[in-house]
XYZ file of C-alpha atoms in Angstrom:
399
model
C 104.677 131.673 106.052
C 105.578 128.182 105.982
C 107.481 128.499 109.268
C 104.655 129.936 110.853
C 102.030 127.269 109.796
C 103.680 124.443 111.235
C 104.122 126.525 114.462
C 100.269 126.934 114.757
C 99.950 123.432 114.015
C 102.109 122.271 116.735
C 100.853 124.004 119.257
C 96.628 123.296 118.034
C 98.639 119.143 118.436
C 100.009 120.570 121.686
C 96.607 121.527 123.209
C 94.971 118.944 122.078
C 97.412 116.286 124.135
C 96.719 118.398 127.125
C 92.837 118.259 126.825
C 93.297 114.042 126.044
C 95.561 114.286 129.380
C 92.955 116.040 131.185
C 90.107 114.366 130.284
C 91.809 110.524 131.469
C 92.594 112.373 134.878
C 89.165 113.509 134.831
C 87.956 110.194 134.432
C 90.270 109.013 137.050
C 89.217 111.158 139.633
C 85.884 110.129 139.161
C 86.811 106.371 139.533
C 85.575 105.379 136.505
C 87.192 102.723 134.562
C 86.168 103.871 131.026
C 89.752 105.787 130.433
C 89.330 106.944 126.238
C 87.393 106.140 123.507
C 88.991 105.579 119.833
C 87.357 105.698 116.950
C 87.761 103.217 114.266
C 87.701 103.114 110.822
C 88.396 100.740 107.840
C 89.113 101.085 104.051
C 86.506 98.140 103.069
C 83.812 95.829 103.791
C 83.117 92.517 102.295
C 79.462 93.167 103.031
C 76.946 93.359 99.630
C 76.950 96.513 97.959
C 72.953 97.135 99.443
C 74.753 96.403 103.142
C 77.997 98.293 102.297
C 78.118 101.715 104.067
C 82.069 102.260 104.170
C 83.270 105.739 103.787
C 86.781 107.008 103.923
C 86.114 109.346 105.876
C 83.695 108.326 108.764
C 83.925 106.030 111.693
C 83.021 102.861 111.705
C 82.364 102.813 115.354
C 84.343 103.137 118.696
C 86.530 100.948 120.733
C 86.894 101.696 124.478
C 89.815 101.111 126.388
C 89.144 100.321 130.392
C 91.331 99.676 133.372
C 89.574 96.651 134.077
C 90.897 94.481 131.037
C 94.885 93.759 131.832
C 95.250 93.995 127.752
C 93.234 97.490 127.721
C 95.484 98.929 130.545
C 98.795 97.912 128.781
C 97.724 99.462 125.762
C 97.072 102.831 127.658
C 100.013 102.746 129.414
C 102.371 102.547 125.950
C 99.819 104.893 124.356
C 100.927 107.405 127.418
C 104.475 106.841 127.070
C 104.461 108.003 123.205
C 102.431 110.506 123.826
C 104.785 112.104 126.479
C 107.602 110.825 123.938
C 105.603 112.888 120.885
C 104.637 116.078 123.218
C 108.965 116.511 123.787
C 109.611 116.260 120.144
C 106.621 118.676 119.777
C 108.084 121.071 122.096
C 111.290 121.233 120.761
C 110.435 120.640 117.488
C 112.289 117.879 116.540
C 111.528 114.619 114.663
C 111.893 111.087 115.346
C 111.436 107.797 113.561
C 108.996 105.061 114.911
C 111.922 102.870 115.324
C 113.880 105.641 117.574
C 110.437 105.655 119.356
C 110.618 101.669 120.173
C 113.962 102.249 121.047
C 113.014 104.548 123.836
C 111.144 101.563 126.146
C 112.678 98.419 124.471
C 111.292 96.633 127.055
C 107.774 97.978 127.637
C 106.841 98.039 123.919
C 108.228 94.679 123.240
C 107.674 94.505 119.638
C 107.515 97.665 117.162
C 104.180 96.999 116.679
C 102.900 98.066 120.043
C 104.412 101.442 118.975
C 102.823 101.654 116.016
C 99.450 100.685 116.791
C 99.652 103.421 119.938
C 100.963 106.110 116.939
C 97.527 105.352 115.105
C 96.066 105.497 118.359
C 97.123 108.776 119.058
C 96.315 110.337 115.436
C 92.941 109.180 116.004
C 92.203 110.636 119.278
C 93.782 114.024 117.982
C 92.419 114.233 114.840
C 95.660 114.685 113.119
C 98.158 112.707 110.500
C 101.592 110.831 111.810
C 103.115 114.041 110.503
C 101.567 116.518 112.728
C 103.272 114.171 115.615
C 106.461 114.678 113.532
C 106.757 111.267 114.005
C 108.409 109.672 110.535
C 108.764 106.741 108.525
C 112.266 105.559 107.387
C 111.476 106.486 103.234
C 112.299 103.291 100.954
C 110.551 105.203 98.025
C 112.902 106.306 94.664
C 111.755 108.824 92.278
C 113.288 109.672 89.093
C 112.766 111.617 85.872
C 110.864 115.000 84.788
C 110.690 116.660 88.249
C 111.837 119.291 89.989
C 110.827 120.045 93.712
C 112.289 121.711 96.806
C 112.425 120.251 100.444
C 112.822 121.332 103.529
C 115.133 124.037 101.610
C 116.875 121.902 99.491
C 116.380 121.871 95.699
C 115.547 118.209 93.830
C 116.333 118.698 90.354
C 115.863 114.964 89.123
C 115.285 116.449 85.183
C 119.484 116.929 85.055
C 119.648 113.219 85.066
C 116.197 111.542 84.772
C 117.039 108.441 85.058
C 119.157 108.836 88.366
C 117.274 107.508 90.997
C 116.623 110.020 94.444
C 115.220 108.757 97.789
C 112.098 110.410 98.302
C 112.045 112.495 101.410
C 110.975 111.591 104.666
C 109.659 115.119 105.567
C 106.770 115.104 102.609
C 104.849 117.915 103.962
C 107.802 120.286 103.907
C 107.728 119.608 100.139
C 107.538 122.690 97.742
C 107.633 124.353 94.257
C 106.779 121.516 92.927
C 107.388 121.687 88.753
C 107.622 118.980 86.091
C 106.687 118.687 82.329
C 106.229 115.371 82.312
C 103.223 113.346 80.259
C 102.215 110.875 82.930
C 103.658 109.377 86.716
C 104.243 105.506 86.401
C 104.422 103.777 90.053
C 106.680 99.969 89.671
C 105.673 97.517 92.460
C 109.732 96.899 93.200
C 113.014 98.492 92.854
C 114.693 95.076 94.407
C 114.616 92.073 92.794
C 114.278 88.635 95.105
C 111.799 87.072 92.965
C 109.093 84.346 94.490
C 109.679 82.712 98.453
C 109.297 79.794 97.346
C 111.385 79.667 94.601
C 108.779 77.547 92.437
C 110.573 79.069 89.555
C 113.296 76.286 89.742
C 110.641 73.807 90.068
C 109.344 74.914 86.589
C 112.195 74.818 84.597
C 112.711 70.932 85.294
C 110.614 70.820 82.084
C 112.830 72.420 80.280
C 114.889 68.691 79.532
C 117.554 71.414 77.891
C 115.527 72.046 74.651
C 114.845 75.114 75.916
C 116.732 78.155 74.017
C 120.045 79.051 76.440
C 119.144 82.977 75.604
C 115.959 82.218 76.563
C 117.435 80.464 79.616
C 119.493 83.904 80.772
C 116.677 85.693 80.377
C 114.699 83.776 82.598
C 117.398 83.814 85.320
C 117.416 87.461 85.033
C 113.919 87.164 87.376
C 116.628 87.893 90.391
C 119.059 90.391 88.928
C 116.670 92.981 86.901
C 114.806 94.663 89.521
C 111.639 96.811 86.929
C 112.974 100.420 88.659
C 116.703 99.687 87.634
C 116.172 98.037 84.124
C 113.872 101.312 83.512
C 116.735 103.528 84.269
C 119.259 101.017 82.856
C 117.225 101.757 79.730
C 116.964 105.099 79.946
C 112.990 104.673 79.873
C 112.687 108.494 81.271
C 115.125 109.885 78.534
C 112.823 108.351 76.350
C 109.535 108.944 77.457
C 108.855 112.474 79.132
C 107.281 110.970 83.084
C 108.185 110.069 86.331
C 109.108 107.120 87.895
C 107.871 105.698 91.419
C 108.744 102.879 93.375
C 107.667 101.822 97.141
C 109.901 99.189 96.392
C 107.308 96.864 97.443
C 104.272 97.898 99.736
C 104.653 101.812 99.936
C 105.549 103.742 103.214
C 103.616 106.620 104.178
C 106.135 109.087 102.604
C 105.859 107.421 99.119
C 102.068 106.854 99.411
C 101.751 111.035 100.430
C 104.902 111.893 98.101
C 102.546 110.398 95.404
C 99.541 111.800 96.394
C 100.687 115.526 96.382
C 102.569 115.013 92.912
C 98.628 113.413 91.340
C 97.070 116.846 93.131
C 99.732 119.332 92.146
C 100.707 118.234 88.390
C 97.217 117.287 87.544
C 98.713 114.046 85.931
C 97.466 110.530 84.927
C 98.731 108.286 86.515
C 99.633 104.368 86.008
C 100.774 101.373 88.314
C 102.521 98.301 87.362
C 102.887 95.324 89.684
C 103.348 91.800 89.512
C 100.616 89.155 88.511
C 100.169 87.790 91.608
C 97.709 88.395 94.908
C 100.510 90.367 96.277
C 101.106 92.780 93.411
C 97.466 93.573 93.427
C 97.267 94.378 97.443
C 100.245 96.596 96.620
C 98.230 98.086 93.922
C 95.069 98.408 96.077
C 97.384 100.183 98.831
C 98.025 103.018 96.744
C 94.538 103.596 95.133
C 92.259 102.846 98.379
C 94.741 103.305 101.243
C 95.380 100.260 103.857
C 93.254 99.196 106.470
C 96.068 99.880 109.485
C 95.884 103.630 108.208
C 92.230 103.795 107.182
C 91.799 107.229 109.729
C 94.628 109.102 107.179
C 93.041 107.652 103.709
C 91.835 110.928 103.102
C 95.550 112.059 102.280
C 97.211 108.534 101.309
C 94.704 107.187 98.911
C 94.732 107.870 94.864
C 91.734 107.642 93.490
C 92.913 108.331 89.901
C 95.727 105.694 89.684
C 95.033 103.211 87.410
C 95.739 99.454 86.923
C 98.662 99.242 83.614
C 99.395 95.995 84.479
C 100.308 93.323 84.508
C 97.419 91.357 83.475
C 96.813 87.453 83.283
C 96.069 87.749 80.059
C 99.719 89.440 79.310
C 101.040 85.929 79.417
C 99.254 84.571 76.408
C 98.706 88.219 74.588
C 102.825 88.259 74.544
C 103.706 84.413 74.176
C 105.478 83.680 77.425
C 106.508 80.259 78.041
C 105.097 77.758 80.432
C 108.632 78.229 82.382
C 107.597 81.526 83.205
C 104.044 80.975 85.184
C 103.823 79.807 88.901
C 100.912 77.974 89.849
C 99.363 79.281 92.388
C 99.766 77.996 96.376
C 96.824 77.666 98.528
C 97.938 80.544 100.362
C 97.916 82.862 96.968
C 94.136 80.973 96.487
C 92.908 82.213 99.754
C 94.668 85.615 99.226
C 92.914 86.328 95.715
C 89.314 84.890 96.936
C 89.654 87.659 99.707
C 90.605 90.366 97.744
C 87.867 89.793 95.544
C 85.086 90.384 98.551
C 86.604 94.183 99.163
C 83.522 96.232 98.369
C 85.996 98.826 96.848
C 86.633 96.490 93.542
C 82.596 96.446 93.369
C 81.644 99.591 94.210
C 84.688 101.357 92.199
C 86.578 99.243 90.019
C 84.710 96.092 89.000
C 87.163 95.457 85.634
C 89.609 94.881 88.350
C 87.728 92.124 90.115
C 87.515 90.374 86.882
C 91.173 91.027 86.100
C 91.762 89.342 89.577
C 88.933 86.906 89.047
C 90.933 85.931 85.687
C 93.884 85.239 87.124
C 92.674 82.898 89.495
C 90.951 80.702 87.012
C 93.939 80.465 84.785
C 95.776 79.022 88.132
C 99.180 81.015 87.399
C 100.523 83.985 88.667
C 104.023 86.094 87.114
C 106.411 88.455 87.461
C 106.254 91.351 85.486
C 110.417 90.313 84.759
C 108.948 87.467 82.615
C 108.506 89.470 79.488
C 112.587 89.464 79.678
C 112.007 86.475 78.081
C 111.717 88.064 75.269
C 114.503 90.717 74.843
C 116.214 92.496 77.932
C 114.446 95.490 77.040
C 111.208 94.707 75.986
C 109.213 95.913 79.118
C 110.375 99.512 78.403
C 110.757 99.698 74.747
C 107.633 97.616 73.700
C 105.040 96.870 76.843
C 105.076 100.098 78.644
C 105.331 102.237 75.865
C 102.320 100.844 73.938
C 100.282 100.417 77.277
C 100.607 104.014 78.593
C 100.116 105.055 74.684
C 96.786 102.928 74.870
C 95.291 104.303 78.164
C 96.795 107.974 77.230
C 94.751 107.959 73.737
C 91.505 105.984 75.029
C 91.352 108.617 77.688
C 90.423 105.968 80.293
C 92.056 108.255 83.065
């Protein structure tokens, strides 16, 4: 049955690149220089609530593409090239990454954005996700813990060893018999550990004039060698607390972001995300629940509107006594970051407690990984934060 869905749906993509086809060599025949029109969408506004008319769902108006703008007809002809490139892997039924795609033209797309932009192009004019291109993203994602789940005919039984991590797939629509017991799903901003750019931590601990506590110290430098995903399954946090584990490891692909999705839809479960304390970790955050601008057309199946925010909060740092060592000031760039989040009509409309959360954090001055409670005890972020977090939000119901 399966089999035979995704054969009707390839060949509804199928006809529709032949009508797109037909309709620019109409146009050309006619001599007119108006080639296609693309719709466009976009996740938010930073218009008043009263002017705010954003909607998921709906276009925000159209963009035509002519042959009399030199940028317009380079755009159509790499939008023409994947198309013929996605209409082959249609017909044979094959997939291909977006980087096998630059690959292809090297020279004519330049820059893997081209290619990208032309893939949300093409979605757009078909009506259709990146899947239905079978076009897909190289998966970072990890999952581990109380799940079981078949793919593409291979069984995932991650509840053997829950705290083994297992890439999530790159095919997420060929995902099936999907099964878990688990409580809740908890999404970690990172699985990789490089800590802040700028390395302002160092800067910090000048004050420590060596009267600072050395365990204290190795705790601290543990920022760049405790990535959250791997001290969670160094600690066995799924052995000890019936969920699932998530990581984008960073800003999410499309396969984590859908992976996700279908796991909220299927299990029925709450879930939680914890990021950083910093404009970054919250944009990550905002990517899962709202969906990102670049892919507002798909937010329909990306977004999750029940995640919710576990932390970390700005007021973690003085709730669980972490040391001045442990808080980066914010740059001028973070400044400018946070002041623009904070206009998304989204965090208005939907979430206001986060704006003030957000709002918070930029008034203190300081942002913070969520490795700084290490400071503490090695463990402390899965056998005292998360624990009594997820037992708060789990008994107030706020989910």
């Amino acid at each position: 049955m399966e089999g035979n869905r995704g054969s009707l749906e390839r060949i509804d993509v199928l006809r529709k690149i032949t009508e797109l086809t037909k309709s620019m060599i109409v146009e050309l025949s006619n001599r007119s220089s108006k080639m296609i029109s693309i719709d466009r969408f976009k996740s938010y506004c930073t218009n008043s609530l009263e002017n705010c008319c954003c909607r998921f769902n709906l276009s925000e108006g159209k963009e035509t593409l002519t042959l009399q703008r030199e940028s317009h007809v380079r755009r159509l002809d790499v939008l023409l090239r994947v198309l013929l490139i996605i209409q082959q892997l249609l017909r044979e039924n094959r997939h291909s990454s977006k980087r096998d795609i630059y690959y292809m033209h090297p020279s004519v797309f330049t820059d893997q954005s081209v290619v990208d932009r032309a893939i949300n192009d093409i979605c757009i004019l078909l009506q259709c996700s990146r899947h239905n291109l079978n076009v897909v993203s190289v998966g970072n994602g990890l999952v581990m813990g109380w799940l079981r789940f078949s793919e593409a005919g291979r069984r995932f039984d991650c509840i053997k060893k829950p705290n083994s991590a297992h890439f999530i797939p790159v095919q997420v629509e060929e995902v099936t018999d999907i099964a878990s017991p688990a409580d809740y799903i908890l999404v970690v901003e990172k699985e990789s550990g490089e800590g802040y750019s700028d390395k302002s931590w160092f800067h910090g601990s000048r004050k420590l004039n060596f009267k600072f506590h050395f365990d204290q110290l190795k705790y601290l430098v543990s920022y760049f060698e405790r990535p959250v995903f791997q001290r969670l399954a160094n600690d066995r946090f799924c052995s000890r607390n019936r969920c699932i584990v998530i990581t984008g490891r960073g800003y999410p692909d499309v396969p984590t972001r859908r992976f996700l999705r279908i796991l909220v839809d299927v299990l029925a479960l709450p879930a939680f995300c914890l990021v950083d304390c910093d404009p970054y970790g919250f944009d990550i955050l905002t990517t899962y629940r709202f969906g990102s601008m670049q892919m507002a057309y798909d937010a329909k199946y990306l977004r999750i509107p029940q995640l919710q925010w576990l932390g970390a909060f700005a007021a973690d740092s003085e709730k669980y006594n972490l040391p001045e060592q442990c808080l980066i000031p914010l740059t001028l760039q973070d400044k400018r970051r946070t002041e623009a989040l904070l206009q998304r009509c989204y965090l208005r409309r939907e979430v206001p407690q986060w704006r003030l959360e957000l709002d918070s954090m930029l008034q203190r001055g300081v942002k913070f990984e969520i490795e700084a409670l290490s400071v503490h005890n090695i463990s402390f972020l899965s056998e005292e934060y998360l624990p009594s977090k997820i037992k708060n939000e789990l008994t107030t119901g706020k989910f």
